[in-house]
XYZ file of C-alpha atoms in Angstrom:
467
model
C 50.521 -47.775 54.530
C 50.665 -45.157 57.310
C 52.206 -46.092 60.662
C 50.038 -46.319 63.848
C 51.900 -43.318 65.321
C 51.202 -41.288 62.191
C 47.493 -42.154 62.324
C 47.366 -41.335 66.031
C 48.940 -37.930 65.370
C 46.438 -37.215 62.589
C 43.579 -38.274 64.850
C 44.705 -35.834 67.527
C 44.926 -33.086 64.905
C 41.424 -33.919 63.738
C 40.029 -33.804 67.270
C 41.605 -30.362 67.652
C 40.046 -29.186 64.355
C 36.658 -30.519 65.412
C 36.904 -28.807 68.772
C 37.707 -25.461 67.138
C 34.857 -25.887 64.654
C 32.378 -26.746 67.421
C 33.480 -23.840 69.633
C 33.223 -21.429 66.693
C 29.547 -22.359 66.381
C 28.947 -21.113 69.909
C 26.631 -24.065 70.704
C 28.677 -27.167 71.543
C 25.598 -29.402 71.669
C 24.834 -28.854 67.955
C 26.576 -31.494 65.811
C 28.778 -30.254 62.989
C 29.047 -31.699 59.496
C 32.388 -33.234 60.458
C 31.130 -34.755 63.712
C 28.176 -36.258 61.844
C 30.311 -38.109 59.317
C 32.736 -39.199 62.038
C 29.837 -40.632 63.987
C 28.594 -42.302 60.811
C 32.140 -43.628 60.299
C 31.958 -43.066 56.564
C 32.335 -40.263 54.040
C 30.065 -40.227 50.970
C 31.847 -38.923 47.899
C 30.636 -38.404 44.355
C 33.044 -38.631 41.418
C 33.128 -39.487 37.710
C 34.920 -42.246 35.859
C 38.183 -41.375 34.138
C 41.904 -42.118 33.885
C 42.701 -39.201 36.186
C 39.786 -39.599 38.579
C 38.624 -43.141 39.310
C 38.535 -46.488 37.526
C 38.803 -50.171 38.400
C 42.193 -51.359 37.204
C 43.841 -54.759 37.266
C 44.939 -54.177 40.867
C 41.669 -52.644 42.098
C 40.461 -49.038 42.328
C 42.894 -46.511 40.839
C 43.078 -42.856 39.840
C 44.588 -39.620 41.110
C 41.350 -38.394 42.697
C 40.624 -41.830 44.143
C 43.982 -42.014 45.921
C 43.551 -38.495 47.294
C 40.074 -39.376 48.534
C 41.224 -42.650 50.071
C 43.940 -40.683 51.844
C 41.374 -38.223 53.226
C 39.139 -41.045 54.481
C 42.180 -42.587 56.157
C 43.030 -39.176 57.631
C 39.542 -39.008 59.151
C 39.599 -42.646 60.211
C 36.384 -43.426 58.307
C 35.289 -45.623 55.396
C 35.300 -44.160 51.889
C 31.909 -44.655 50.218
C 32.544 -43.719 46.596
C 29.668 -43.134 44.196
C 30.688 -42.764 40.513
C 28.202 -40.753 38.420
C 27.718 -40.453 34.683
C 26.162 -36.984 34.893
C 27.813 -33.934 36.432
C 24.489 -32.248 37.075
C 22.857 -35.256 38.755
C 25.916 -35.615 40.977
C 25.880 -31.931 41.946
C 22.165 -32.125 42.693
C 22.861 -35.025 45.044
C 25.403 -32.852 46.840
C 22.889 -30.008 47.145
C 20.271 -32.383 48.519
C 22.639 -33.609 51.244
C 23.083 -37.137 49.917
C 26.834 -36.628 49.437
C 29.457 -35.051 51.692
C 31.930 -34.134 48.952
C 32.091 -34.109 45.165
C 35.530 -34.754 43.638
C 35.381 -34.715 39.853
C 38.955 -33.879 38.905
C 37.321 -30.895 37.227
C 38.133 -27.206 37.554
C 36.063 -24.724 39.555
C 34.133 -22.197 37.483
C 32.725 -18.887 38.805
C 29.153 -20.113 38.277
C 29.786 -23.235 40.381
C 31.231 -21.096 43.183
C 27.777 -19.547 43.539
C 26.232 -22.973 44.160
C 28.868 -24.707 46.305
C 31.582 -24.177 48.870
C 35.038 -25.530 48.032
C 38.007 -26.955 49.840
C 41.542 -25.700 49.122
C 42.780 -25.663 45.532
C 45.258 -28.527 45.103
C 46.098 -28.002 41.406
C 45.634 -25.372 38.707
C 44.945 -26.292 35.084
C 44.677 -24.630 31.711
C 41.553 -25.008 29.590
C 42.483 -25.749 25.981
C 40.470 -25.560 22.775
C 41.450 -28.818 21.046
C 41.301 -29.764 17.358
C 42.799 -32.451 15.108
C 46.375 -31.831 13.984
C 46.570 -31.276 10.249
C 43.289 -29.389 10.100
C 43.164 -25.606 9.813
C 44.008 -24.087 13.170
C 41.468 -21.512 14.400
C 43.061 -18.524 16.133
C 39.873 -17.271 17.724
C 36.477 -18.571 18.794
C 34.944 -16.355 16.104
C 36.700 -18.409 13.407
C 35.182 -21.794 14.253
C 33.400 -23.506 11.371
C 31.800 -26.234 13.514
C 30.273 -26.515 16.991
C 32.333 -27.085 20.134
C 31.229 -30.216 21.984
C 31.604 -30.272 25.777
C 30.377 -32.446 28.636
C 27.152 -31.101 30.119
C 27.684 -29.533 33.548
C 31.481 -29.573 33.300
C 33.779 -26.627 33.911
C 34.430 -26.570 30.166
C 30.719 -26.130 29.446
C 30.452 -23.352 32.058
C 33.549 -21.601 30.688
C 32.369 -21.806 27.081
C 28.904 -20.521 27.959
C 30.469 -17.486 29.580
C 32.897 -16.851 26.700
C 30.258 -17.281 24.003
C 27.908 -14.980 25.872
C 30.585 -12.296 25.866
C 31.143 -12.941 22.148
C 27.432 -12.447 21.570
C 27.621 -9.081 23.312
C 30.559 -8.156 21.073
C 28.662 -9.152 17.948
C 25.619 -7.140 18.967
C 27.805 -4.048 19.542
C 29.635 -4.385 16.215
C 27.440 -5.339 13.266
C 30.538 -6.021 11.128
C 31.439 -8.999 13.345
C 29.774 -12.320 12.631
C 30.010 -15.608 14.464
C 28.396 -18.989 13.964
C 30.207 -20.526 16.923
C 27.951 -22.897 18.832
C 28.292 -24.902 22.015
C 26.692 -28.345 22.145
C 26.725 -30.168 25.474
C 26.396 -33.910 25.850
C 25.915 -36.469 28.597
C 26.578 -39.408 26.273
C 30.378 -38.933 26.233
C 32.897 -37.950 28.864
C 35.829 -35.583 28.353
C 38.241 -38.372 27.411
C 35.822 -39.748 24.817
C 35.359 -36.291 23.291
C 39.124 -35.992 22.896
C 39.145 -39.385 21.184
C 36.364 -38.229 18.856
C 38.411 -35.156 17.909
C 41.451 -37.359 17.234
C 39.338 -39.661 15.034
C 37.803 -36.742 13.136
C 34.262 -37.459 14.390
C 33.924 -33.970 15.873
C 35.908 -30.830 15.116
C 36.431 -29.222 18.513
C 36.227 -29.792 22.226
C 37.694 -28.123 25.297
C 39.764 -30.057 27.830
C 41.844 -29.202 30.858
C 45.602 -29.668 30.646
C 45.546 -32.784 32.863
C 43.086 -34.729 30.735
C 44.703 -33.545 27.533
C 48.132 -34.727 28.697
C 46.708 -38.154 29.561
C 44.991 -38.543 26.193
C 47.765 -37.115 24.023
C 50.020 -40.080 24.669
C 47.257 -42.226 23.155
C 46.208 -39.820 20.421
C 49.230 -37.703 19.461
C 47.256 -35.909 16.745
C 45.368 -33.882 19.361
C 46.447 -30.258 18.945
C 45.815 -27.079 20.924
C 44.208 -24.250 18.963
C 43.964 -21.746 21.798
C 44.211 -21.542 25.591
C 40.854 -20.302 26.859
C 41.829 -20.004 30.519
C 45.376 -20.229 31.872
C 44.699 -20.722 35.575
C 41.588 -22.540 36.806
C 41.728 -24.093 40.287
C 40.926 -27.737 41.056
C 39.126 -28.314 44.368
C 36.511 -30.550 45.985
C 32.955 -29.219 46.246
C 31.004 -29.054 49.519
C 27.400 -28.068 50.303
C 27.131 -24.287 50.258
C 25.274 -23.706 53.519
C 26.857 -26.230 55.881
C 29.346 -25.224 58.588
C 33.086 -25.051 57.902
C 34.153 -28.116 59.900
C 34.685 -30.414 56.861
C 36.404 -27.586 54.995
C 38.742 -27.090 57.969
C 39.566 -30.820 57.914
C 40.294 -30.590 54.160
C 42.637 -27.660 54.711
C 44.485 -29.617 57.396
C 44.616 -32.752 55.233
C 46.016 -31.050 52.152
C 48.494 -29.143 54.309
C 49.655 -32.446 55.795
C 50.034 -34.310 52.475
C 51.897 -31.367 50.933
C 54.234 -31.075 53.918
C 54.909 -34.818 53.960
C 55.673 -34.847 50.227
C 53.039 -37.497 49.517
C 51.009 -35.194 47.260
C 54.082 -34.544 45.105
C 54.703 -38.299 44.855
C 51.090 -38.915 43.821
C 51.097 -36.109 41.272
C 54.325 -37.444 39.759
C 52.825 -40.939 39.580
C 49.920 -39.825 37.399
C 51.157 -36.710 35.609
C 54.894 -36.221 36.138
C 56.036 -38.183 33.078
C 53.434 -36.886 30.615
C 53.721 -33.107 31.048
C 56.119 -32.891 28.112
C 54.692 -33.884 24.745
C 56.516 -34.773 21.539
C 54.150 -35.292 18.620
C 56.687 -36.974 16.305
C 57.947 -39.365 18.982
C 54.448 -40.272 20.199
C 53.198 -40.909 16.673
C 56.237 -42.992 15.757
C 55.906 -45.060 18.926
C 52.214 -45.810 18.418
C 52.878 -46.816 14.810
C 55.751 -49.106 15.834
C 53.678 -50.636 18.641
C 50.955 -51.610 16.182
C 53.388 -53.010 13.601
C 56.972 -53.855 14.653
C 56.212 -54.998 18.205
C 54.303 -58.086 17.048
C 57.619 -59.587 15.896
C 59.091 -59.493 19.408
C 56.059 -59.645 21.697
C 56.308 -63.455 22.285
C 59.944 -63.035 23.385
C 59.130 -60.195 25.793
C 56.369 -62.348 27.266
C 58.624 -65.407 27.466
C 61.490 -63.712 29.312
C 59.647 -61.105 31.398
C 59.604 -63.379 34.446
C 58.075 -61.405 37.327
C 58.226 -58.211 35.246
C 55.379 -56.860 33.147
C 56.321 -57.745 29.562
C 54.996 -54.368 28.438
C 57.489 -52.606 30.696
C 60.313 -54.673 29.216
C 59.064 -53.824 25.712
C 58.922 -50.112 26.613
C 62.537 -50.281 27.798
C 63.546 -51.965 24.569
C 61.864 -49.280 22.476
C 63.693 -46.557 24.403
C 66.954 -48.433 23.933
C 66.737 -49.448 20.271
C 63.335 -48.517 18.807
C 62.930 -52.308 18.427
C 65.804 -52.494 15.957
C 67.753 -55.696 16.636
C 70.786 -54.345 14.738
C 70.896 -51.019 16.605
C 74.303 -49.800 17.793
C 75.130 -46.695 19.799
C 78.154 -44.397 19.696
C 79.432 -46.138 22.838
C 79.248 -49.611 21.297
C 76.204 -51.053 23.049
C 74.110 -53.177 20.696
C 70.828 -54.967 20.089
C 67.231 -54.681 21.185
C 68.205 -54.147 24.831
C 71.458 -52.278 24.039
C 73.773 -54.484 26.079
C 77.441 -53.706 26.649
C 80.012 -56.417 25.975
C 80.568 -56.900 29.716
C 76.845 -57.167 30.496
C 76.349 -59.570 27.603
C 79.163 -61.733 28.942
C 77.742 -61.655 32.496
C 74.366 -62.919 31.257
C 75.588 -65.460 28.690
C 74.670 -63.479 25.596
C 76.925 -64.588 22.730
C 75.271 -62.508 19.998
C 73.900 -59.138 21.101
C 72.053 -58.691 17.791
C 70.097 -61.911 18.274
C 66.629 -60.767 19.482
C 66.006 -63.690 21.819
C 69.433 -63.534 23.451
C 69.228 -59.764 23.839
C 65.779 -59.818 25.452
C 66.724 -62.718 27.717
C 69.921 -61.017 28.845
C 68.360 -57.585 29.244
C 65.448 -58.938 31.259
C 67.684 -60.879 33.640
C 70.062 -57.955 34.039
C 67.212 -55.582 34.855
C 65.750 -58.093 37.339
C 69.142 -58.235 39.065
C 69.181 -54.432 39.368
C 65.711 -54.500 40.897
C 66.937 -56.983 43.496
C 69.805 -54.643 44.395
C 67.488 -51.720 45.177
C 66.956 -51.572 48.977
C 63.914 -53.619 50.009
C 62.459 -50.710 51.998
C 61.873 -48.759 48.763
C 58.336 -49.435 47.588
C 56.903 -49.693 44.092
C 56.851 -48.048 41.672
C 59.866 -46.098 42.982
C 62.145 -49.142 43.067
C 61.347 -49.906 39.411
C 62.126 -46.333 38.260
C 65.384 -46.355 40.240
C 66.427 -49.722 38.823
C 65.616 -48.375 35.381
C 67.828 -45.326 35.949
C 70.665 -47.615 37.033
C 70.185 -49.675 33.832
C 71.052 -46.461 32.011
C 73.860 -44.956 34.137
C 74.864 -47.752 36.536
C 74.019 -48.573 40.130
C 76.960 -46.560 41.478
C 75.766 -43.314 39.905
C 72.212 -43.965 41.114
C 73.588 -44.310 44.645
C 75.472 -41.032 44.184
C 72.166 -39.344 43.268
C 70.527 -40.849 46.356
C 73.370 -39.558 48.540
C 72.979 -36.070 47.047
C 69.240 -36.296 47.702
C 69.786 -37.074 51.374
C 72.406 -34.337 51.757
C 69.970 -31.798 50.354
C 67.134 -32.781 52.684
C 65.207 -34.967 50.251
C 64.098 -38.564 50.666
C 66.571 -40.934 48.942
C 63.872 -43.622 48.834
C 61.464 -41.542 46.730
C 61.917 -41.373 42.968
C 60.306 -37.925 42.842
C 63.133 -36.598 45.051
C 65.978 -38.597 43.522
C 65.118 -37.664 39.939
C 65.594 -33.974 40.787
C 69.229 -34.724 41.703
C 70.128 -36.919 38.733
C 70.985 -33.896 36.508
C 73.415 -32.711 39.199
C 75.659 -35.668 38.370
C 77.000 -33.764 35.369
C 77.626 -30.548 37.344
C 81.164 -30.309 38.769
C 80.191 -28.701 42.073
C 78.087 -31.803 42.793
C 79.822 -34.721 41.067
C 83.210 -33.877 42.580
C 81.686 -34.696 45.983
C 80.385 -38.097 44.875
C 82.054 -41.485 44.898
C 81.642 -42.330 41.217
C 81.978 -38.836 39.743
C 80.551 -37.494 36.509
C 77.504 -39.087 34.850
C 74.896 -38.000 32.317
C 72.181 -38.007 34.940
C 69.882 -35.735 32.957
C 69.802 -38.373 30.218
C 68.991 -41.058 32.776
C 66.073 -38.937 34.008
C 64.719 -38.494 30.490
C 65.307 -42.200 29.845
C 63.016 -43.194 32.723
C 60.336 -40.614 31.930
C 60.232 -41.750 28.284
C 59.849 -45.387 29.285
C 57.045 -44.502 31.681
C 55.173 -42.829 28.812
C 55.812 -45.744 26.455
C 54.703 -48.217 29.106
C 51.452 -46.333 29.771
C 50.767 -46.312 26.037
C 51.466 -50.047 25.714
C 49.117 -50.841 28.601
C 46.367 -48.827 26.921
C 47.027 -50.311 23.464
C 47.019 -53.791 24.969
C 43.698 -53.147 26.735
C 42.274 -51.955 23.395
C 43.460 -55.141 21.696
C 45.732 -53.183 19.337
C 48.973 -55.039 20.135
């Protein structure tokens, strides 16, 4: 939640932007697009459903685009009126007809769309990937495809493919020795995430997805493979009506500048995408298989001893620690499902570290105690990730990383800043200045990021009724 002083400062900035926009029109009495929505006290935004855009989760509305949009509405001091659409084209028509102020699809901007709409500043860049099912023959070129490519009608992928296939057609017509049967089929019955699922299940052969959506889906369907990158650098931006004045665009530029400068955008991006950028096919496949088989043996115990924790988070930690092997033992002597040391086991009344119930009970209570030791001012989910890092390397080393973060101008209360300093704990020029010295901080970082991926997968598998 932003402070009153922060909101007051943003309001003053907005008034300044509006004044500049009005003066640039030369006729102060003519209302601008920005003044109209401020007077209305609401901003009407079109979007589409999706894990990276907007959905109604257990705790209310969620999604990367949703949080950005809610932040912009708060920046303007107006209500966010969000209208989810099932059709890209219908949504864009509503923008053209003046029924929406902004369209935020989490989709990339294609050259053809730039002719129809104005755009705010680019806030991300994505790759567009031709996706097929791992294990099938990998096509090296669009000319080699033996089945149609399915894409969402009106999406950036459909626009990109139309342009590429048109250029292929020109090539074929110039060289009679070249043949292609490559076809594009567009659909409004499935969204991009569903098309990726259909590729994973073998229902369709090919689709095209941006790197954000692919990363989100690959943790669920690790057999999604990239055949070819079709575009390496497409911008993501919010669409605006083409012929309106620049006042809303100016406010967007100021807003994105503010959230980047404050670090909030980086925090939000890390929340949704930071832990899934790296992909390991073998690990993801093995985890999903174990979740659907081995986990059932221990699920009642995770639920019994989770307390205020989400049992799926506790289970994700256990998989990272032991791969749900109750007899697991590490080179350092920690043992069991939650990989407890002898001292930790003694502190939490665990007599047999290989006993599943004792291990889960002790590990859960130990982790809860670490959470309670994280300063109360640190909000979720940052406090959970920091407590998790301390479960791996100890609270003292976590505090050393937080001290390094503050020394280097970062925010010691933000995980996105602290995690950048964890690897420094094994570099002499840094750890010799800390209280607790050397630690394998890079392993602690990977430990947390792995658990975040496992947890996301468990939440999804649980929602699908697969665990």
